[in-house]
XYZ file of C-alpha atoms in Angstrom:
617
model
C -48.581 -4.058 49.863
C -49.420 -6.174 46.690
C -52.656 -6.465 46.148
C -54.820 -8.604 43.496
C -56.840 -6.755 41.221
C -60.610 -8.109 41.699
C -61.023 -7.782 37.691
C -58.226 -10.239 36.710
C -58.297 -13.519 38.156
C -55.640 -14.087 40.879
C -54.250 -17.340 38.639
C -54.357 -15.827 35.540
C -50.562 -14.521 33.772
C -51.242 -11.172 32.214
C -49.576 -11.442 28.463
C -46.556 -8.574 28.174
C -45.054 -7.387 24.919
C -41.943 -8.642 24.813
C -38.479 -6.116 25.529
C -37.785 -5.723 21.758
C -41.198 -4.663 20.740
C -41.493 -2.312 23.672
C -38.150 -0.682 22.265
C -40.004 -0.357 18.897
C -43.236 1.093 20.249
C -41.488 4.003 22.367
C -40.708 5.788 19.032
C -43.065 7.824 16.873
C -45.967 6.280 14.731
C -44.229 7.677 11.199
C -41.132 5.983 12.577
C -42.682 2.954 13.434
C -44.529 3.300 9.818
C -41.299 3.879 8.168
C -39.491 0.873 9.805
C -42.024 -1.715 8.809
C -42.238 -0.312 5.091
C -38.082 -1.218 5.332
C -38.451 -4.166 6.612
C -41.335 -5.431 4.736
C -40.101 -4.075 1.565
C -36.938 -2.775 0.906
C -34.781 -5.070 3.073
C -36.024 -8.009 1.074
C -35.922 -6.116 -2.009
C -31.955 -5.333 -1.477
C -31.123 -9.326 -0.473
C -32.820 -10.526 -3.262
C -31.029 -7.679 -5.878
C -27.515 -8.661 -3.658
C -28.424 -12.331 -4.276
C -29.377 -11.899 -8.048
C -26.410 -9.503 -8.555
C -24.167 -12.116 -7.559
C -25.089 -14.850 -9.400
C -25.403 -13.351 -12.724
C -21.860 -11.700 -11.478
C -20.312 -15.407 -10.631
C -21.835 -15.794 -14.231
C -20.065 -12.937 -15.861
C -16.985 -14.492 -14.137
C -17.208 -17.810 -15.425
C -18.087 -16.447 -18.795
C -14.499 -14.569 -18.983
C -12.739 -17.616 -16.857
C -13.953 -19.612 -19.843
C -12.733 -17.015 -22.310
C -9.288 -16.901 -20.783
C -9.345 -21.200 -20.706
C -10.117 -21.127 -24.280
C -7.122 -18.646 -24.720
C -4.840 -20.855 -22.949
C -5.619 -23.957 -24.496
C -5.104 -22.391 -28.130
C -1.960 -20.950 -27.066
C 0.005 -24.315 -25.238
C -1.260 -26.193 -28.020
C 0.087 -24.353 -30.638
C 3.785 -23.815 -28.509
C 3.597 -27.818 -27.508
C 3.034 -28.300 -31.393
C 5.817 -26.044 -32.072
C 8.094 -27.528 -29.638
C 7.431 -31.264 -31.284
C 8.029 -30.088 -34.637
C 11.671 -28.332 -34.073
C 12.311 -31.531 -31.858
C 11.263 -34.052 -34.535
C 13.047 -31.976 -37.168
C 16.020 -32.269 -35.003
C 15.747 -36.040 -34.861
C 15.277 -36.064 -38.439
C 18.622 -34.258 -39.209
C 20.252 -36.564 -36.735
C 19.092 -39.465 -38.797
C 20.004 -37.882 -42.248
C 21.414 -40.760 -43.502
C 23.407 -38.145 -46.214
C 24.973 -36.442 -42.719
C 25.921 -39.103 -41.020
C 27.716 -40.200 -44.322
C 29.441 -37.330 -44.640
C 30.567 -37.093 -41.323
C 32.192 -40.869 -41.850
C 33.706 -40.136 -45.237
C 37.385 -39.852 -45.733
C 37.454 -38.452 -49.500
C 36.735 -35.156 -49.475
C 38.237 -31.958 -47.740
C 36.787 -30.439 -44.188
C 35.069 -27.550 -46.075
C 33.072 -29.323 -48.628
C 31.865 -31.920 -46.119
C 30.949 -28.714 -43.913
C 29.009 -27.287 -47.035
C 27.417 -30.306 -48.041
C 26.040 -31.245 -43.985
C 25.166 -27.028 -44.111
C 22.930 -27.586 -47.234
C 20.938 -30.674 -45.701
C 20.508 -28.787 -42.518
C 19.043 -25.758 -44.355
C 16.511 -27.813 -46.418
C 15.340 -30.500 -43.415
C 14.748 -26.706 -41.845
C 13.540 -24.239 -43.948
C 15.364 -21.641 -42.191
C 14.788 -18.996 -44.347
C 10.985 -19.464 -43.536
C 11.182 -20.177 -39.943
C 11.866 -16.625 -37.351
C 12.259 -18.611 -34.215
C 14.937 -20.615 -35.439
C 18.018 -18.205 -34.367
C 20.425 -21.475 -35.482
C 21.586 -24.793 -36.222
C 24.717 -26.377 -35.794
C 25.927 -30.143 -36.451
C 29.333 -31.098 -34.370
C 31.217 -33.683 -35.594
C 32.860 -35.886 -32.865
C 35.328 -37.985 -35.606
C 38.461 -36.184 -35.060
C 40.028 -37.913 -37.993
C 37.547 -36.519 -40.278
C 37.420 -32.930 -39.802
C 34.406 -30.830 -41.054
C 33.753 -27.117 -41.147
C 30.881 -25.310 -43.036
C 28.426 -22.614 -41.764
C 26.047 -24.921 -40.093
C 29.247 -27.795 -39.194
C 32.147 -27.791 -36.769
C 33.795 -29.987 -34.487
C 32.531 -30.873 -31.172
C 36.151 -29.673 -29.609
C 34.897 -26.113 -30.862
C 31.539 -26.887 -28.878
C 33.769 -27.858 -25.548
C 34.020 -24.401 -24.675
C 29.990 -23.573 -24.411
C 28.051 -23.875 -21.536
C 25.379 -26.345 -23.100
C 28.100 -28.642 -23.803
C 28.780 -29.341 -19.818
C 25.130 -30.749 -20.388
C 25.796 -33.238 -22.460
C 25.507 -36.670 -19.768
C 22.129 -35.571 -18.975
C 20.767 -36.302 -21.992
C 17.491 -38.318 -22.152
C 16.360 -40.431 -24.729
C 18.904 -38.944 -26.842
C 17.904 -34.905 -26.686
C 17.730 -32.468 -23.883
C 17.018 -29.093 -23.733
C 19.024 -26.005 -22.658
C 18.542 -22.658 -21.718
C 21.494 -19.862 -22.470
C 19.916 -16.726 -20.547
C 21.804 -13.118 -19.699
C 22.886 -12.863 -23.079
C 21.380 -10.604 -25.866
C 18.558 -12.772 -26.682
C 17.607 -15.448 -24.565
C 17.785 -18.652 -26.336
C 16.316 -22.226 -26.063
C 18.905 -24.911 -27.096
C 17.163 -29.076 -28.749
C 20.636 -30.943 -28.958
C 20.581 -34.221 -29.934
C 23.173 -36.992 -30.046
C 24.167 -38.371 -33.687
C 24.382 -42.052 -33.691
C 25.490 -44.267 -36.274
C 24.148 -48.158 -36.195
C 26.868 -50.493 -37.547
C 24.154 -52.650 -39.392
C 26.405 -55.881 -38.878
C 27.104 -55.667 -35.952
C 24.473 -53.329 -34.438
C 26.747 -51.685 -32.752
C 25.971 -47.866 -31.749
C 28.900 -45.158 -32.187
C 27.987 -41.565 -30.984
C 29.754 -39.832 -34.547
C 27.982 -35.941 -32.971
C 25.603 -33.518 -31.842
C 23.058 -31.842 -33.450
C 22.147 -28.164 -31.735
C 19.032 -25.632 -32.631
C 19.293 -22.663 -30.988
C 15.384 -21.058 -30.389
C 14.629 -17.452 -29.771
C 12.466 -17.840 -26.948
C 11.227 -14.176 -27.656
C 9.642 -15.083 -31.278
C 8.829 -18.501 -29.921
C 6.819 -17.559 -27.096
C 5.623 -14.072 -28.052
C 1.517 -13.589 -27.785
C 0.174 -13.334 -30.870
C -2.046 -10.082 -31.653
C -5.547 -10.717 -30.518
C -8.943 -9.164 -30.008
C -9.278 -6.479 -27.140
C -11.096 -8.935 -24.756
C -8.836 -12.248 -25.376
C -5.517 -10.392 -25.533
C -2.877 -11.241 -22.430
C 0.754 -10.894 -21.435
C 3.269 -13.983 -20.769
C 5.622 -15.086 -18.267
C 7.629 -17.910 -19.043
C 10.134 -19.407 -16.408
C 12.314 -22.417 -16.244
C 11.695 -25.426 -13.938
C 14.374 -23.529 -11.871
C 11.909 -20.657 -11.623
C 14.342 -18.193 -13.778
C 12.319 -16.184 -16.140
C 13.129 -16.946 -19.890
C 10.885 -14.276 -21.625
C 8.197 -11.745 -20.445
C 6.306 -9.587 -22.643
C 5.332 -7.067 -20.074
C 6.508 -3.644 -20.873
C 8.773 -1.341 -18.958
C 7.103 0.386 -15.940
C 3.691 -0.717 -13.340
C 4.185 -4.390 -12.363
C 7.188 -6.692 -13.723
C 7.637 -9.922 -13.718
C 9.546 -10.762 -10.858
C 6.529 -9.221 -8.510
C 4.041 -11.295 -10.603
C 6.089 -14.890 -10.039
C 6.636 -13.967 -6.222
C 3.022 -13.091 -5.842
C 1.707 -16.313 -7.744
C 4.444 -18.363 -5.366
C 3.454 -17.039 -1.926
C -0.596 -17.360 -3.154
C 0.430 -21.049 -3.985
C 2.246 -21.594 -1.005
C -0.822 -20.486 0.691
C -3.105 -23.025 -1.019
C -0.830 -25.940 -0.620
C -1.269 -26.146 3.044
C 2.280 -23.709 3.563
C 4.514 -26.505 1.812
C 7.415 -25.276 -0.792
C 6.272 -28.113 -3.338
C 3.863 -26.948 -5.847
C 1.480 -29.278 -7.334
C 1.789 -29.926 -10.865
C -0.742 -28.027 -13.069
C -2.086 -29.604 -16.199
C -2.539 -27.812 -19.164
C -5.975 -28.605 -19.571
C -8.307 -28.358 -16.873
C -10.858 -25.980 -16.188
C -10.478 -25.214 -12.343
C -10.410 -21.304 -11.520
C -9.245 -21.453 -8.297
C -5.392 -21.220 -9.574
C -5.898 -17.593 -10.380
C -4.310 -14.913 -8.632
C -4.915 -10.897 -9.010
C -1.525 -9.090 -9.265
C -2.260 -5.063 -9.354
C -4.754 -4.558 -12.959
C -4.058 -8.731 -13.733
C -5.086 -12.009 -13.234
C -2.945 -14.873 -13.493
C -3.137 -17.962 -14.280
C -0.460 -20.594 -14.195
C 0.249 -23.666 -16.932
C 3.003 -26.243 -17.352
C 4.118 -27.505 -20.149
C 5.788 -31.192 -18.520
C 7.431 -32.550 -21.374
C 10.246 -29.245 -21.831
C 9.963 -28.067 -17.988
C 8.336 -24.565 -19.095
C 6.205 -22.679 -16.783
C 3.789 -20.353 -18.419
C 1.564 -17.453 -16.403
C -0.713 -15.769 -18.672
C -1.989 -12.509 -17.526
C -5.219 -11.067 -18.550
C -6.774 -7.465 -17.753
C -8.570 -7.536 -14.804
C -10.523 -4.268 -16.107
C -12.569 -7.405 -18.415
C -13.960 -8.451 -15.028
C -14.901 -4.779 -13.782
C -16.585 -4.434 -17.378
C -18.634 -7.636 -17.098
C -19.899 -6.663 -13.522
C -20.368 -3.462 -14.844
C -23.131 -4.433 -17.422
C -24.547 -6.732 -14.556
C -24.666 -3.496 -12.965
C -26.731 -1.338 -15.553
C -28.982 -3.999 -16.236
C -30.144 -4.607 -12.775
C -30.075 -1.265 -10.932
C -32.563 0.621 -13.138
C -35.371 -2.332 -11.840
C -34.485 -1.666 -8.454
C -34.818 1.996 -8.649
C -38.247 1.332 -10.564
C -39.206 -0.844 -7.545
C -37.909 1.321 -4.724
C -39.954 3.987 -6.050
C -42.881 2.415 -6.460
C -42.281 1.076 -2.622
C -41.682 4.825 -1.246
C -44.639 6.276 -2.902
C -46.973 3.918 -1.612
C -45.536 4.071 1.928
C -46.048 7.949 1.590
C -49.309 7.803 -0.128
C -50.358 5.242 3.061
C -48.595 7.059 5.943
C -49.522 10.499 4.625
C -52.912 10.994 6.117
C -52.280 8.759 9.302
C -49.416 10.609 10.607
C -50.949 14.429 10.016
C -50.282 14.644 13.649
C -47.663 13.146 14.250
C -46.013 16.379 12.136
C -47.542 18.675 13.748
C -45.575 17.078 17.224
C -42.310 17.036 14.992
C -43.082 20.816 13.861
C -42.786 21.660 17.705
C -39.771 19.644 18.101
C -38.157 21.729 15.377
C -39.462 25.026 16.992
C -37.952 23.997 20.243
C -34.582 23.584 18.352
C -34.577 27.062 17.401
C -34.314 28.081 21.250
C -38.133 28.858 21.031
C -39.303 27.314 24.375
C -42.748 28.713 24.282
C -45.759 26.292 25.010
C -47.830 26.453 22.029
C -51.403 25.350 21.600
C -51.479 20.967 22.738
C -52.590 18.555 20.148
C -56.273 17.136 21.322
C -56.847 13.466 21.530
C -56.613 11.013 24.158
C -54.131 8.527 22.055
C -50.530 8.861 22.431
C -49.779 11.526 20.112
C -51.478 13.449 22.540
C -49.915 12.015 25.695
C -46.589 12.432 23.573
C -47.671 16.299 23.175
C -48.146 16.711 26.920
C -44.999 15.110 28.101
C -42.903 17.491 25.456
C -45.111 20.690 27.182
C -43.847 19.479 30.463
C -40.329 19.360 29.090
C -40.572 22.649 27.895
C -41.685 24.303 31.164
C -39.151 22.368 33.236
C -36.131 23.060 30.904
C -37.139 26.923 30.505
C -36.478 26.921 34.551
C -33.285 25.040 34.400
C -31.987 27.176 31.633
C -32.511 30.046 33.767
C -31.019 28.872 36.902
C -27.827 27.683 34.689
C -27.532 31.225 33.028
C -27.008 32.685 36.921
C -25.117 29.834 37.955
C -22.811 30.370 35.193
C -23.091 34.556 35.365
C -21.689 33.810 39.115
C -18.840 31.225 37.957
C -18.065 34.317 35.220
C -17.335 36.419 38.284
C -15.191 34.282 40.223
C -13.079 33.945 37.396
C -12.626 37.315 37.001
C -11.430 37.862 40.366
C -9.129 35.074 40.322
C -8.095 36.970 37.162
C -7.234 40.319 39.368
C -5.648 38.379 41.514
C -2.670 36.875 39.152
C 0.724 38.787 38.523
C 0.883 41.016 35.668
C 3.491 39.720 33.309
C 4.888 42.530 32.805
C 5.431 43.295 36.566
C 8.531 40.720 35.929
C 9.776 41.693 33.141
C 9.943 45.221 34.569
C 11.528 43.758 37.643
C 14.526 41.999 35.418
C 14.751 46.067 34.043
C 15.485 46.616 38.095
C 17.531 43.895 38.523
C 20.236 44.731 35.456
C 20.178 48.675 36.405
C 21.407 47.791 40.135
C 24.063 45.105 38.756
C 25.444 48.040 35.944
C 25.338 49.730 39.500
C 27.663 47.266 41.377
C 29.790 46.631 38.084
C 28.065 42.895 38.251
C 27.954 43.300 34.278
C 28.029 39.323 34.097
C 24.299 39.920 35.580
C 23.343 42.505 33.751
C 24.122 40.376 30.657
C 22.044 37.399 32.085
C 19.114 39.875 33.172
C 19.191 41.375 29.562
C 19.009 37.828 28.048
C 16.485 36.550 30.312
C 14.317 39.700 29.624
C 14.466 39.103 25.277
C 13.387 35.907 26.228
C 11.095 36.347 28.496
C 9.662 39.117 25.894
C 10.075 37.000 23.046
C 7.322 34.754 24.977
C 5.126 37.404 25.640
C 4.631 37.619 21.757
C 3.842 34.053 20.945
C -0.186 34.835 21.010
C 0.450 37.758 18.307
C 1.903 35.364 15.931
C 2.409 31.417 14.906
C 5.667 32.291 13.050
C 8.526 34.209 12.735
C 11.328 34.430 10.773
C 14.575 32.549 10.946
C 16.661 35.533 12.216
C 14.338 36.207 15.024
C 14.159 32.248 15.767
C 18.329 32.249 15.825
C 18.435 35.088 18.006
C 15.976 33.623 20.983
C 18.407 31.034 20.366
C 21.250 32.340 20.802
C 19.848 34.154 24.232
C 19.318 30.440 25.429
C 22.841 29.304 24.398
C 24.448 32.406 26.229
C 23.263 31.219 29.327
C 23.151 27.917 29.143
C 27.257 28.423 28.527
C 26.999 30.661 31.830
C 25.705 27.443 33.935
C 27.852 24.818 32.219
C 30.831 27.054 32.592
C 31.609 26.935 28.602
C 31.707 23.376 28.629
C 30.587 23.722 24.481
C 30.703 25.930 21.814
C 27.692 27.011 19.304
C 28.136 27.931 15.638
C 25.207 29.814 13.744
C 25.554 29.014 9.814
C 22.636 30.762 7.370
C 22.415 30.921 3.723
C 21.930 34.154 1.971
C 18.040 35.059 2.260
C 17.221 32.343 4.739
C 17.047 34.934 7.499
C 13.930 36.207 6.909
C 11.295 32.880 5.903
C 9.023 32.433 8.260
C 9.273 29.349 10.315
C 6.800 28.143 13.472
C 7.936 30.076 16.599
C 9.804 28.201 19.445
C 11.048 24.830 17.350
C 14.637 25.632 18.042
C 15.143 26.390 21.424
C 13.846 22.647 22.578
C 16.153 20.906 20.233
C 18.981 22.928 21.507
C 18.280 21.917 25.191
C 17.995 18.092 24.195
C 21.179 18.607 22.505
C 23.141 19.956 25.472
C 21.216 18.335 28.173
C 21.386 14.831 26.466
C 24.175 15.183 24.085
C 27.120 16.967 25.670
C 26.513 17.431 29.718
C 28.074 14.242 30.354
C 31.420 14.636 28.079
C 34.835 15.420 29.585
C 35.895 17.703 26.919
C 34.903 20.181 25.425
C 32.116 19.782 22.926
C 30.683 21.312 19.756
C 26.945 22.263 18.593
C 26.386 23.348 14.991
C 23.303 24.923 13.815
C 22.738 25.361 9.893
C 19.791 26.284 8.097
C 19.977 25.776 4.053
C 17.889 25.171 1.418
C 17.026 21.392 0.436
C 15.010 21.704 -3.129
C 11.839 23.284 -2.100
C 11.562 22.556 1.458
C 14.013 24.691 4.253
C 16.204 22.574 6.379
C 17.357 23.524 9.722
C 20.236 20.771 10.921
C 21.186 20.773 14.779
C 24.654 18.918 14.623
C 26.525 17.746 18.129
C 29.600 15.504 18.652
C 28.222 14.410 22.081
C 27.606 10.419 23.874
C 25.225 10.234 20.877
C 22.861 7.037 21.159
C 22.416 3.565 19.309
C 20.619 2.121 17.005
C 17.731 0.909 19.889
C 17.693 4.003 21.324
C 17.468 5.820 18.253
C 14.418 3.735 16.959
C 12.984 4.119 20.276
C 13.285 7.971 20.383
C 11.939 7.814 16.683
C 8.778 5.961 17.190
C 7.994 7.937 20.789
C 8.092 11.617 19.186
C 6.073 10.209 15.812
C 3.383 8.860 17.337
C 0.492 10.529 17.320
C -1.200 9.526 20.803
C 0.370 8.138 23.533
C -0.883 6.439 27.244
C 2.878 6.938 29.186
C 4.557 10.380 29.260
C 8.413 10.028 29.341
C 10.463 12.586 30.720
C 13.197 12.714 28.227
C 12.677 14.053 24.740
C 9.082 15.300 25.330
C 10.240 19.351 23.826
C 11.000 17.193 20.876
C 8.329 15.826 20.380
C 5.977 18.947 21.073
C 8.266 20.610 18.400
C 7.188 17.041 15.966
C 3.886 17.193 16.496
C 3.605 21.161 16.447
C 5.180 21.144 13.037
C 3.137 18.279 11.809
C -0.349 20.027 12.701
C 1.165 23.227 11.212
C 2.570 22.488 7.806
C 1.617 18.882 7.237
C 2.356 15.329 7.595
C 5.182 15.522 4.949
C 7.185 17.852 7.502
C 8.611 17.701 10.960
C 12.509 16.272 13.080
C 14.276 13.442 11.370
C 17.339 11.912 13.536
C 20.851 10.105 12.790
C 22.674 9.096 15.821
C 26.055 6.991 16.569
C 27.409 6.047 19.654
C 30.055 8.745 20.565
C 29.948 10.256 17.059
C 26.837 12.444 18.093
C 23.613 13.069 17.123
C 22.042 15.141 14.053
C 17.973 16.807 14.185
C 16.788 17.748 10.468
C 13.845 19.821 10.942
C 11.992 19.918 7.472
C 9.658 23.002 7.143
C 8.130 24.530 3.954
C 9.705 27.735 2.472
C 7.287 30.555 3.156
């Protein structure tokens, strides 16, 4: 019956500490000690290191991303100026008003025209200066004029070239083209030759003016410091990579551009079209890591060129590194100063409590003895008379579960007496194949004989985990002999071996379950007569043991299914079919390693082949 206590008033709510402190209290005062020096110091201590550490880290990361901008910018600007100096050179030779004279004239032969247009193309030029420049050509559309020279020829000549079929797509009088797949790939400026009939200002296209560029020289990174050095990528606006200066080996280019693609693809919402980058801006959420780089991604509009520079990402790890060392020693300083003046506090006050913990560790010895209780009236104490207690009561149980479990021990053995010796039937197949030589049953006496190497063979699987191939192939070949006598000879087994194979050592009973999947699933169902094949060779350093059949065979689903059932390593449904397999899978897998075990080709009515891959011991 509830009752109110006369010393707290009937109206009155007594205060309870809440669940979660309760929780706290139950364990030991060091514990409790310990927890509140964590959570007063070192928890705080590690957010506010994680915090610092990560802004001096964005820092570090900034400091490089502004490194690599820098980089960038120096490098488009000097290919953009580049690119506007061959193009205005090649508008200057199309207005050479000494070529486009000597294209017109009429009083002079073909060759010295062609030498004379050579000359002014050489000094507008400088080609002896200039390593990009792989050459220059000037094509002379006035048929009635013909002109040949080392830099001249007629535009019938050009006809034949790719860059040629280009020719309507010129814009404001020059386009560029691309010849790639051949030795070097090149970068073509042509530009249409005009000639202005001042009288009439009329315009007459008199020829084209190519360059040819090495985009190799062109494009190539110039030598730099350690820290500011980076590979190039440079792609078409077709995507098709012009020139990469990654070496052979690790990452190539093609996995960089697919990479960058499906990481912009991701940032553009899943859409295809890519949004134009600008070749200044200073935005680093355009780079993407590729294996040891990061990549970032430029445009150069006016020629269509796509440019992804790669830097070492190691420049990162180096940064965050020395963020690293530079913070973690004043942690350490202020950990330790934290620990020792928890210890120094919680030393004296929890005396006791070690002394409880020093029985604790004497009762994990086995030592149940009661030793001498801690005085006190505080809960150390009460603590110390609860774990006496505990002692006393689980002496008695341990006591009462050493007879229980003396009895269980006894029924065992009994139940032990009670079970067939094995040899009782082994000695009885003996029996069996005397009486049949007996009754000239010799057909029996073969099967008995059989059944009792078998039935031996098993007897000795808990002396040994392996035997050799020879002894394998012969428990096999017991199998086979009467499997033939139940099927009535419905297939026929050949044995093949290479010389010393016989005697490596291979896990005991691998074969014999293959072989009954084989005939079972493979050849039980077919009309004629079939054929089972058993090889074991030598397949560089690993031994390979091949059971061949021309039986139903399965397809491709099937086979996939059969594949992923004996490979995986746990399974929640048991099938009935293929589970020897799969024993034999696993068996070999937990024995000699995950690189080992059955691999399977199967076609419909071709057959089915099991590779077992085992080391060579």
């Amino acid at each position: 019956a509830w009752q109110i206590n006369p010393c707290v008033p009937y109206n009155k709510k007594i205060r309870r500490t809440p669940v979660r402190l309760r929780k706290l209290y139950e364990h030991p005062i060091f514990i409790q000690l310990v927890v509140f020096t964590v959570l007063i110091g070192i928890v705080p201590l590690i957010l506010i290191s994680g915090f610092v550490f990560y802004k001096m880290a964005d820092m570090a990361r900034e400091e490089v991303m502004d490194s690599h901008e820098q980089v960038i910018l120096q490098y488009t600007d000097g290919v953009e100026e580049k690119l506007r100096q061959y193009q205005e050179s090649v508008i200057q030779i199309a207005n050479n008003t000494i070529i486009l004279k000597t294209l017109q004239q009429e009083d002079s032969d073909a060759y010295t025209r062609g030498r004379r247009v050579s000359e002014e193309v050489v000094k507008s030029l400088l080609l002896e200066r200039k390593t990009e420049i792989n050459s220059c050509m000037v094509y002379s559309a006035l048929a009635q004029n013909p002109i040949y020279g080392q830099r001249a020829s007629m535009l019938k000549e050009a006809a034949r070239e790719g860059w040629f079929q280009k020719k309507n797509a010129t814009q404001d009088g020059w386009y560029l083209y691309f010849a790639t797949g051949q030795q070097e790939n090149l970068m073509a400026i042509v530009k249409t030759i005009r000639n202005i009939d001042v009288n009439s200002y009329r315009t007459e296209d008199i020829g084209i003016v190519k360059l040819d560029l090495n985009i190799a020289r062109l494009f190539a990174p110039a030598k730099q410091e350690k820290n500011t050095s980076f590979q190039l990528i440079l792609c078409d606006s077709a995507n098709d990579i012009l020139y990469s200066s990654l070496s052979d080996g690790g990452v190539n280019a093609e996995q960089i551009l697919s990479a960058v693609d499906e990481q912009n693809t991701k940032t553009n919402g899943g859409q295809t079209e890519k949004t134009e980058v600008s070749t200044r801006r200073k935005k680093y959420d355009d780079v993407t890591a590729v294996g040891s780089y990061l990549v970032q991604e430029r445009r150069i509009q006016d020629y269509g060129l796509r440019l992804l520079f790669l830097f070492e990402n190691n420049e990162m790890s180096q940064k965050r590194g020395e963020v690293i060392r530079w913070i973690l020693p004043w942690i350490l300083v202020l950990l330790i100063v934290i620990v020792l003046g928890a210890f120094v506090y919680t030393r004296n006050f929890s005396a006791r409590v070690e002394r409880l913990l020093q029985k604790f560790r004497y009762a994990e010895t086995g030592d149940l003895t009661v030793q001498e209780p801690i005085s006190g009236t505080d809960e150390i104490a009460a603590l110390d008379r609860q774990f006496s207690q505990l002692l006393k009561q689980l002496d008695r149980l341990i006591q009462k579960n050493y007879i229980q479990r003396l009895e269980n021990k006894e029924t065992e053995l009994k139940n032990l007496q009670l079970q067939i010796n094995p040899h009782f039937l082994y000695n009885t197949l003996e029996t069996m194949s005397s009486i049949a030589a007996v009754n000239q049953v010799f057909l029996i006496c073969d099967m008995c004989g059989k059944l009792g190497e078998i039935f031996r063979y098993s007897l000795g699987s808990s002396d040994s985990e392996f035997v050799t191939v020879s002894q394998e192939l012969h428990h096999t070949e017991n199998y086979v002999f009467i499997q033939k006598i139940r099927y009535g000879n419905q297939f026929e087994v050949y044995y093949s071996v290479d010389d010393g194979l016989d005697k490596k050592l291979i896990p005991r009973f691998i074969l014999q379950p293959i072989v009954e999947n084989a005939i079972v699933h493979g050849m039980e169902r077919m009309t004629t007569q079939g054929t089972l094949e058993i090889s074991v060779t030598q397949k560089e350093e690993n031994l390979l043991i091949k059971i061949e059949d021309d039986g139903v065979g399965m397809d491709q689903e099937q086979l996939q299914e059969l594949c992923r059932y004996i490979d995986a390593p746990d399974i929640k449904e048991k099938k009935k079919r293929s589970i020897g397999v799969r024993n034999v899978h696993q068996r070999i897998k937990m024995i000699c390693g995950e690189q080992y075990g059955i691999r399977i080709r199967s076609e419909v009515y071709r057959g089915s082949v099991f590779e077992i891959y085992l080391p060579m011991r």
